[in-house]
Amino acid sequence: MDLNDLKKTWNKLPAGKELDESQLRSMLSKRTGSLIERIDRNIRIGFLVLFALILLFAFDDFFVSPTVLKSLPEGVNVPQWLVFLGVFSNALIFTTFLYFVIKYYRVRKNCDVICDLRETLKKIINTLQLYKRLFYLALATFMVAIGLAFISGLYQGVNVSMTSQAGEVLQIDSGKLVLLIIIGLLVLTILVGGIFLFLRWGFRKLYGNYISKLKATLKELEGIEDENL
């Protein structure tokens, strides 16, 4: 409900009741409180998701990856820089979320004491927008790590298939090689694209949509202040 909708609602009230600035502010304050409560709830959900991801990555690092590496043919090694990039991207996702939570609750704590409604809205919006930028930076790094790991694995697989046990280079039909590369890139595109769209959807569901809602509330509040100048 925007400012005009609020006015229309009040205009439909019985005669003798007028649109009052304090009443509008109270309505906007209640809406802001409701949005903040939802953000607080989604932060708790985010912690649960983060904990689940930590368990998943730990399971992969200590059980899945060692098993896969043992089953690889001799001469196939995972580059150390690729391992480092994977760890860095995962750590970046966790760090950006924790930084957002700390900064958000610091804003909440300060604004409960000294901020008015307008300042509270601005600071929370700025915090969410900062997290949005950090999240997409971490997500881009994560996508790059996945892409490079997939390409590296595809290259190692092709290289092993083209080399005999004696170390001689085998002749492979170029058509089959091109087809293999195309299929690999297609799988990579679907994999990276699917993960990106899923994580972006999750972010918008938990936090992104509230940026526009809080901005709308701030705009209505500023509209009330402009009318009283």
PDB file of C-alpha atoms in Angstrom:
ATOM      1  CA  MET A   1       0.000   0.000   0.000  1.00  0.00           C
ATOM      2  CA  ASP A   2       1.592   3.325  -1.107  1.00  0.00           C
ATOM      3  CA  LEU A   3       0.914   6.842   0.178  1.00  0.00           C
ATOM      4  CA  ASN A   4      -2.016   7.451  -2.191  1.00  0.00           C
ATOM      5  CA  ASP A   5      -3.609   4.170  -1.135  1.00  0.00           C
ATOM      6  CA  LEU A   6      -3.285   5.181   2.499  1.00  0.00           C
ATOM      7  CA  LYS A   7      -4.987   8.484   1.776  1.00  0.00           C
ATOM      8  CA  LYS A   8      -7.822   6.796  -0.094  1.00  0.00           C
ATOM      9  CA  THR A   9      -8.339   4.433   2.834  1.00  0.00           C
ATOM     10  CA  TRP A  10      -8.524   7.278   5.308  1.00  0.00           C
ATOM     11  CA  ASN A  11     -10.830   9.288   3.036  1.00  0.00           C
ATOM     12  CA  LYS A  12     -13.338   6.428   3.146  1.00  0.00           C
ATOM     13  CA  LEU A  13     -13.599   6.667   6.920  1.00  0.00           C
ATOM     14  CA  PRO A  14     -16.697   8.239   8.508  1.00  0.00           C
ATOM     15  CA  ALA A  15     -16.980  12.019   8.601  1.00  0.00           C
ATOM     16  CA  GLY A  16     -15.010  13.683  11.353  1.00  0.00           C
ATOM     17  CA  LYS A  17     -11.944  11.485  10.934  1.00  0.00           C
ATOM     18  CA  GLU A  18      -9.082  13.155   9.121  1.00  0.00           C
ATOM     19  CA  LEU A  19      -5.841  11.942   7.659  1.00  0.00           C
ATOM     20  CA  ASP A  20      -3.311  12.561  10.381  1.00  0.00           C
ATOM     21  CA  GLU A  21       0.490  12.582   9.977  1.00  0.00           C
ATOM     22  CA  SER A  22       1.057  10.759  13.253  1.00  0.00           C
ATOM     23  CA  GLN A  23      -1.424   8.074  12.231  1.00  0.00           C
ATOM     24  CA  LEU A  24       0.314   7.608   8.873  1.00  0.00           C
ATOM     25  CA  ARG A  25       3.679   7.437  10.608  1.00  0.00           C
ATOM     26  CA  SER A  26       2.296   4.860  12.999  1.00  0.00           C
ATOM     27  CA  MET A  27       1.037   2.730  10.091  1.00  0.00           C
ATOM     28  CA  LEU A  28       4.385   2.984   8.305  1.00  0.00           C
ATOM     29  CA  SER A  29       6.203   2.187  11.544  1.00  0.00           C
ATOM     30  CA  LYS A  30       4.111  -0.970  11.991  1.00  0.00           C
ATOM     31  CA  ARG A  31       4.797  -2.003   8.400  1.00  0.00           C
ATOM     32  CA  THR A  32       8.535  -1.417   8.902  1.00  0.00           C
ATOM     33  CA  GLY A  33       8.439  -3.487  12.090  1.00  0.00           C
ATOM     34  CA  SER A  34       6.702  -6.309  10.227  1.00  0.00           C
ATOM     35  CA  LEU A  35       9.321  -6.256   7.448  1.00  0.00           C
ATOM     36  CA  ILE A  36      12.168  -6.237   9.973  1.00  0.00           C
ATOM     37  CA  GLU A  37      10.620  -9.191  11.810  1.00  0.00           C
ATOM     38  CA  ARG A  38      10.533 -11.118   8.525  1.00  0.00           C
ATOM     39  CA  ILE A  39      14.170 -10.230   7.814  1.00  0.00           C
ATOM     40  CA  ASP A  40      15.111 -11.407  11.328  1.00  0.00           C
ATOM     41  CA  ARG A  41      13.273 -14.690  10.683  1.00  0.00           C
ATOM     42  CA  ASN A  42      15.038 -15.151   7.349  1.00  0.00           C
ATOM     43  CA  ILE A  43      18.416 -14.500   8.957  1.00  0.00           C
ATOM     44  CA  ARG A  44      17.724 -17.441  11.271  1.00  0.00           C
ATOM     45  CA  ILE A  45      16.798 -19.509   8.213  1.00  0.00           C
ATOM     46  CA  GLY A  46      20.042 -18.340   6.596  1.00  0.00           C
ATOM     47  CA  PHE A  47      22.007 -19.620   9.586  1.00  0.00           C
ATOM     48  CA  LEU A  48      20.371 -23.042   9.224  1.00  0.00           C
ATOM     49  CA  VAL A  49      21.171 -23.106   5.495  1.00  0.00           C
ATOM     50  CA  LEU A  50      24.748 -22.012   6.226  1.00  0.00           C
ATOM     51  CA  PHE A  51      25.136 -24.773   8.833  1.00  0.00           C
ATOM     52  CA  ALA A  52      23.786 -27.343   6.354  1.00  0.00           C
ATOM     53  CA  LEU A  53      26.264 -26.148   3.709  1.00  0.00           C
ATOM     54  CA  ILE A  54      29.139 -26.399   6.187  1.00  0.00           C
ATOM     55  CA  LEU A  55      28.180 -30.007   6.913  1.00  0.00           C
ATOM     56  CA  LEU A  56      27.849 -30.733   3.179  1.00  0.00           C
ATOM     57  CA  PHE A  57      31.243 -29.225   2.309  1.00  0.00           C
ATOM     58  CA  ALA A  58      32.878 -30.965   5.273  1.00  0.00           C
ATOM     59  CA  PHE A  59      31.410 -34.290   4.127  1.00  0.00           C
ATOM     60  CA  ASP A  60      32.769 -33.627   0.628  1.00  0.00           C
ATOM     61  CA  ASP A  61      36.235 -32.604   1.875  1.00  0.00           C
ATOM     62  CA  PHE A  62      36.721 -35.513   4.287  1.00  0.00           C
ATOM     63  CA  PHE A  63      34.835 -38.373   2.612  1.00  0.00           C
ATOM     64  CA  VAL A  64      33.805 -37.811  -1.018  1.00  0.00           C
ATOM     65  CA  SER A  65      36.879 -36.041  -2.411  1.00  0.00           C
ATOM     66  CA  PRO A  66      39.481 -38.408  -0.860  1.00  0.00           C
ATOM     67  CA  THR A  67      37.545 -41.395  -2.241  1.00  0.00           C
ATOM     68  CA  VAL A  68      37.383 -39.871  -5.720  1.00  0.00           C
ATOM     69  CA  LEU A  69      41.070 -38.945  -5.692  1.00  0.00           C
ATOM     70  CA  LYS A  70      42.069 -42.494  -4.739  1.00  0.00           C
ATOM     71  CA  SER A  71      40.114 -43.878  -7.687  1.00  0.00           C
ATOM     72  CA  LEU A  72      41.836 -41.606 -10.234  1.00  0.00           C
ATOM     73  CA  PRO A  73      44.389 -43.154 -12.617  1.00  0.00           C
ATOM     74  CA  GLU A  74      48.068 -42.526 -12.039  1.00  0.00           C
ATOM     75  CA  GLY A  75      49.266 -39.230 -13.433  1.00  0.00           C
ATOM     76  CA  VAL A  76      45.989 -37.463 -12.771  1.00  0.00           C
ATOM     77  CA  ASN A  77      46.434 -34.818 -10.092  1.00  0.00           C
ATOM     78  CA  VAL A  78      44.203 -32.047  -8.797  1.00  0.00           C
ATOM     79  CA  PRO A  79      46.041 -28.702  -9.095  1.00  0.00           C
ATOM     80  CA  GLN A  80      46.696 -27.114  -5.701  1.00  0.00           C
ATOM     81  CA  TRP A  81      45.515 -23.712  -6.921  1.00  0.00           C
ATOM     82  CA  LEU A  82      42.161 -25.283  -7.759  1.00  0.00           C
ATOM     83  CA  VAL A  83      41.838 -26.657  -4.227  1.00  0.00           C
ATOM     84  CA  PHE A  84      42.732 -23.253  -2.823  1.00  0.00           C
ATOM     85  CA  LEU A  85      40.177 -21.514  -5.063  1.00  0.00           C
ATOM     86  CA  GLY A  86      37.444 -23.887  -3.908  1.00  0.00           C
ATOM     87  CA  VAL A  87      38.235 -23.317  -0.231  1.00  0.00           C
ATOM     88  CA  PHE A  88      38.463 -19.551  -0.803  1.00  0.00           C
ATOM     89  CA  SER A  89      35.096 -19.341  -2.573  1.00  0.00           C
ATOM     90  CA  ASN A  90      33.360 -21.339   0.168  1.00  0.00           C
ATOM     91  CA  ALA A  91      34.958 -19.228   2.887  1.00  0.00           C
ATOM     92  CA  LEU A  92      33.949 -16.056   1.047  1.00  0.00           C
ATOM     93  CA  ILE A  93      30.275 -17.076   1.038  1.00  0.00           C
ATOM     94  CA  PHE A  94      30.347 -17.812   4.780  1.00  0.00           C
ATOM     95  CA  THR A  95      32.280 -14.620   5.584  1.00  0.00           C
ATOM     96  CA  THR A  96      29.975 -12.310   3.617  1.00  0.00           C
ATOM     97  CA  PHE A  97      26.916 -13.740   5.376  1.00  0.00           C
ATOM     98  CA  LEU A  98      28.455 -13.428   8.845  1.00  0.00           C
ATOM     99  CA  TYR A  99      29.592  -9.877   8.055  1.00  0.00           C
ATOM    100  CA  PHE A 100      26.059  -8.983   6.955  1.00  0.00           C
ATOM    101  CA  VAL A 101      24.501 -10.446  10.123  1.00  0.00           C
ATOM    102  CA  ILE A 102      26.925  -8.590  12.406  1.00  0.00           C
ATOM    103  CA  LYS A 103      26.437  -5.292  10.575  1.00  0.00           C
ATOM    104  CA  TYR A 104      22.645  -5.711  10.425  1.00  0.00           C
ATOM    105  CA  TYR A 105      22.218  -6.393  14.124  1.00  0.00           C
ATOM    106  CA  ARG A 106      24.614  -3.565  14.964  1.00  0.00           C
ATOM    107  CA  VAL A 107      22.370  -1.212  12.983  1.00  0.00           C
ATOM    108  CA  ARG A 108      19.296  -2.645  14.711  1.00  0.00           C
ATOM    109  CA  LYS A 109      20.835  -2.187  18.150  1.00  0.00           C
ATOM    110  CA  ASN A 110      21.952   1.402  17.507  1.00  0.00           C
ATOM    111  CA  CYS A 111      18.683   2.432  15.878  1.00  0.00           C
ATOM    112  CA  ASP A 112      16.623   1.046  18.746  1.00  0.00           C
ATOM    113  CA  VAL A 113      18.273   3.737  20.882  1.00  0.00           C
ATOM    114  CA  ILE A 114      19.029   6.816  18.757  1.00  0.00           C
ATOM    115  CA  CYS A 115      17.491   6.477  15.252  1.00  0.00           C
ATOM    116  CA  ASP A 116      14.146   7.721  14.027  1.00  0.00           C
ATOM    117  CA  LEU A 117      12.073   5.708  11.530  1.00  0.00           C
ATOM    118  CA  ARG A 118      13.569   7.377   8.459  1.00  0.00           C
ATOM    119  CA  GLU A 119      17.165   6.859   9.568  1.00  0.00           C
ATOM    120  CA  THR A 120      16.420   3.262  10.548  1.00  0.00           C
ATOM    121  CA  LEU A 121      15.010   2.523   7.096  1.00  0.00           C
ATOM    122  CA  LYS A 122      17.987   4.118   5.332  1.00  0.00           C
ATOM    123  CA  LYS A 123      20.560   2.223   7.381  1.00  0.00           C
ATOM    124  CA  ILE A 124      18.822  -1.141   6.972  1.00  0.00           C
ATOM    125  CA  ILE A 125      18.422  -0.560   3.213  1.00  0.00           C
ATOM    126  CA  ASN A 126      22.130   0.340   2.916  1.00  0.00           C
ATOM    127  CA  THR A 127      23.073  -2.793   4.882  1.00  0.00           C
ATOM    128  CA  LEU A 128      20.954  -5.031   2.643  1.00  0.00           C
ATOM    129  CA  GLN A 129      22.324  -3.399  -0.521  1.00  0.00           C
ATOM    130  CA  LEU A 130      25.897  -3.892   0.719  1.00  0.00           C
ATOM    131  CA  TYR A 131      25.184  -7.553   1.415  1.00  0.00           C
ATOM    132  CA  LYS A 132      23.619  -7.899  -2.036  1.00  0.00           C
ATOM    133  CA  ARG A 133      26.853  -6.688  -3.671  1.00  0.00           C
ATOM    134  CA  LEU A 134      29.008  -8.913  -1.449  1.00  0.00           C
ATOM    135  CA  PHE A 135      26.742 -11.907  -2.070  1.00  0.00           C
ATOM    136  CA  TYR A 136      26.978 -11.600  -5.848  1.00  0.00           C
ATOM    137  CA  LEU A 137      30.756 -11.162  -5.589  1.00  0.00           C
ATOM    138  CA  ALA A 138      30.985 -14.368  -3.539  1.00  0.00           C
ATOM    139  CA  LEU A 139      28.566 -16.110  -5.908  1.00  0.00           C
ATOM    140  CA  ALA A 140      30.649 -15.093  -8.954  1.00  0.00           C
ATOM    141  CA  THR A 141      33.786 -16.458  -7.275  1.00  0.00           C
ATOM    142  CA  PHE A 142      31.961 -19.689  -6.454  1.00  0.00           C
ATOM    143  CA  MET A 143      30.772 -20.057 -10.068  1.00  0.00           C
ATOM    144  CA  VAL A 144      34.307 -19.459 -11.367  1.00  0.00           C
ATOM    145  CA  ALA A 145      35.658 -22.132  -9.002  1.00  0.00           C
ATOM    146  CA  ILE A 146      33.044 -24.646 -10.176  1.00  0.00           C
ATOM    147  CA  GLY A 147      33.700 -23.812 -13.835  1.00  0.00           C
ATOM    148  CA  LEU A 148      37.477 -24.128 -13.532  1.00  0.00           C
ATOM    149  CA  ALA A 149      37.181 -27.395 -11.583  1.00  0.00           C
ATOM    150  CA  PHE A 150      34.900 -28.840 -14.269  1.00  0.00           C
ATOM    151  CA  ILE A 151      37.132 -27.696 -17.136  1.00  0.00           C
ATOM    152  CA  SER A 152      40.224 -29.010 -15.356  1.00  0.00           C
ATOM    153  CA  GLY A 153      38.550 -32.378 -14.812  1.00  0.00           C
ATOM    154  CA  LEU A 154      37.437 -32.509 -18.459  1.00  0.00           C
ATOM    155  CA  TYR A 155      40.953 -31.672 -19.645  1.00  0.00           C
ATOM    156  CA  GLN A 156      42.513 -34.328 -17.403  1.00  0.00           C
ATOM    157  CA  GLY A 157      39.991 -36.902 -18.621  1.00  0.00           C
ATOM    158  CA  VAL A 158      40.671 -36.154 -22.281  1.00  0.00           C
ATOM    159  CA  ASN A 159      44.420 -36.123 -21.663  1.00  0.00           C
ATOM    160  CA  VAL A 160      44.332 -39.529 -19.954  1.00  0.00           C
ATOM    161  CA  SER A 161      42.153 -41.038 -22.692  1.00  0.00           C
ATOM    162  CA  MET A 162      44.639 -39.833 -25.331  1.00  0.00           C
ATOM    163  CA  THR A 163      47.664 -41.330 -23.555  1.00  0.00           C
ATOM    164  CA  SER A 164      48.491 -45.028 -23.505  1.00  0.00           C
ATOM    165  CA  GLN A 165      49.973 -46.832 -20.521  1.00  0.00           C
ATOM    166  CA  ALA A 166      53.364 -46.593 -22.222  1.00  0.00           C
ATOM    167  CA  GLY A 167      53.061 -42.822 -22.366  1.00  0.00           C
ATOM    168  CA  GLU A 168      52.407 -42.683 -26.106  1.00  0.00           C
ATOM    169  CA  VAL A 169      49.865 -40.253 -27.535  1.00  0.00           C
ATOM    170  CA  LEU A 170      46.933 -42.083 -29.090  1.00  0.00           C
ATOM    171  CA  GLN A 171      45.069 -40.959 -32.175  1.00  0.00           C
ATOM    172  CA  ILE A 172      41.457 -40.021 -31.410  1.00  0.00           C
ATOM    173  CA  ASP A 173      38.884 -39.096 -34.015  1.00  0.00           C
ATOM    174  CA  SER A 174      38.673 -35.296 -34.062  1.00  0.00           C
ATOM    175  CA  GLY A 175      34.877 -35.431 -34.502  1.00  0.00           C
ATOM    176  CA  LYS A 176      34.459 -37.426 -31.305  1.00  0.00           C
ATOM    177  CA  LEU A 177      36.814 -35.060 -29.482  1.00  0.00           C
ATOM    178  CA  VAL A 178      34.851 -32.003 -30.589  1.00  0.00           C
ATOM    179  CA  LEU A 179      31.592 -33.703 -29.620  1.00  0.00           C
ATOM    180  CA  LEU A 180      33.020 -34.529 -26.195  1.00  0.00           C
ATOM    181  CA  ILE A 181      34.078 -30.921 -25.668  1.00  0.00           C
ATOM    182  CA  ILE A 182      30.681 -29.598 -26.752  1.00  0.00           C
ATOM    183  CA  ILE A 183      28.847 -31.989 -24.422  1.00  0.00           C
ATOM    184  CA  GLY A 184      31.198 -31.038 -21.587  1.00  0.00           C
ATOM    185  CA  LEU A 185      30.604 -27.313 -22.111  1.00  0.00           C
ATOM    186  CA  LEU A 186      26.853 -27.891 -22.322  1.00  0.00           C
ATOM    187  CA  VAL A 187      26.865 -29.803 -19.040  1.00  0.00           C
ATOM    188  CA  LEU A 188      29.016 -27.036 -17.506  1.00  0.00           C
ATOM    189  CA  THR A 189      26.578 -24.349 -18.664  1.00  0.00           C
ATOM    190  CA  ILE A 190      23.581 -26.213 -17.256  1.00  0.00           C
ATOM    191  CA  LEU A 191      25.395 -26.947 -13.981  1.00  0.00           C
ATOM    192  CA  VAL A 192      26.704 -23.427 -13.365  1.00  0.00           C
ATOM    193  CA  GLY A 193      23.545 -21.764 -14.659  1.00  0.00           C
ATOM    194  CA  GLY A 194      21.305 -23.953 -12.514  1.00  0.00           C
ATOM    195  CA  ILE A 195      23.320 -23.333  -9.336  1.00  0.00           C
ATOM    196  CA  PHE A 196      23.470 -19.585 -10.043  1.00  0.00           C
ATOM    197  CA  LEU A 197      19.728 -19.272 -10.639  1.00  0.00           C
ATOM    198  CA  PHE A 198      18.928 -21.342  -7.542  1.00  0.00           C
ATOM    199  CA  LEU A 199      21.199 -19.322  -5.242  1.00  0.00           C
ATOM    200  CA  ARG A 200      19.984 -16.020  -6.714  1.00  0.00           C
ATOM    201  CA  TRP A 201      16.377 -17.120  -6.186  1.00  0.00           C
ATOM    202  CA  GLY A 202      17.190 -18.066  -2.599  1.00  0.00           C
ATOM    203  CA  PHE A 203      18.811 -14.693  -1.905  1.00  0.00           C
ATOM    204  CA  ARG A 204      15.898 -12.753  -3.369  1.00  0.00           C
ATOM    205  CA  LYS A 205      13.436 -14.866  -1.400  1.00  0.00           C
ATOM    206  CA  LEU A 206      15.238 -14.350   1.891  1.00  0.00           C
ATOM    207  CA  TYR A 207      16.509 -10.765   1.585  1.00  0.00           C
ATOM    208  CA  GLY A 208      16.382  -9.191  -1.872  1.00  0.00           C
ATOM    209  CA  ASN A 209      12.636  -8.558  -2.051  1.00  0.00           C
ATOM    210  CA  TYR A 210      12.714  -6.616   1.204  1.00  0.00           C
ATOM    211  CA  ILE A 211      15.019  -3.973  -0.261  1.00  0.00           C
ATOM    212  CA  SER A 212      12.302  -2.746  -2.639  1.00  0.00           C
ATOM    213  CA  LYS A 213       9.626  -2.977   0.082  1.00  0.00           C
ATOM    214  CA  LEU A 214      11.702  -0.949   2.536  1.00  0.00           C
ATOM    215  CA  LYS A 215      12.477   1.598  -0.187  1.00  0.00           C
ATOM    216  CA  ALA A 216       8.754   1.953  -0.900  1.00  0.00           C
ATOM    217  CA  THR A 217       8.071   2.556   2.800  1.00  0.00           C
ATOM    218  CA  LEU A 218      10.874   5.132   2.959  1.00  0.00           C
ATOM    219  CA  LYS A 219       9.466   6.910  -0.095  1.00  0.00           C
ATOM    220  CA  GLU A 220       6.021   7.099   1.515  1.00  0.00           C
ATOM    221  CA  LEU A 221       7.533   8.449   4.731  1.00  0.00           C
ATOM    222  CA  GLU A 222       9.463  11.119   2.824  1.00  0.00           C
ATOM    223  CA  GLY A 223       6.254  11.984   0.958  1.00  0.00           C
ATOM    224  CA  ILE A 224       4.525  12.668   4.284  1.00  0.00           C
ATOM    225  CA  GLU A 225       7.418  14.868   5.402  1.00  0.00           C
ATOM    226  CA  ASP A 226       7.402  16.801   2.103  1.00  0.00           C
ATOM    227  CA  GLU A 227       3.686  17.514   2.466  1.00  0.00           C
ATOM    228  CA  ASN A 228       4.257  19.013   5.900  1.00  0.00           C
ATOM    229  CA  LEU A 229       7.066  21.348   4.865  1.00  0.00           C
TER     230      LEU A 229
END
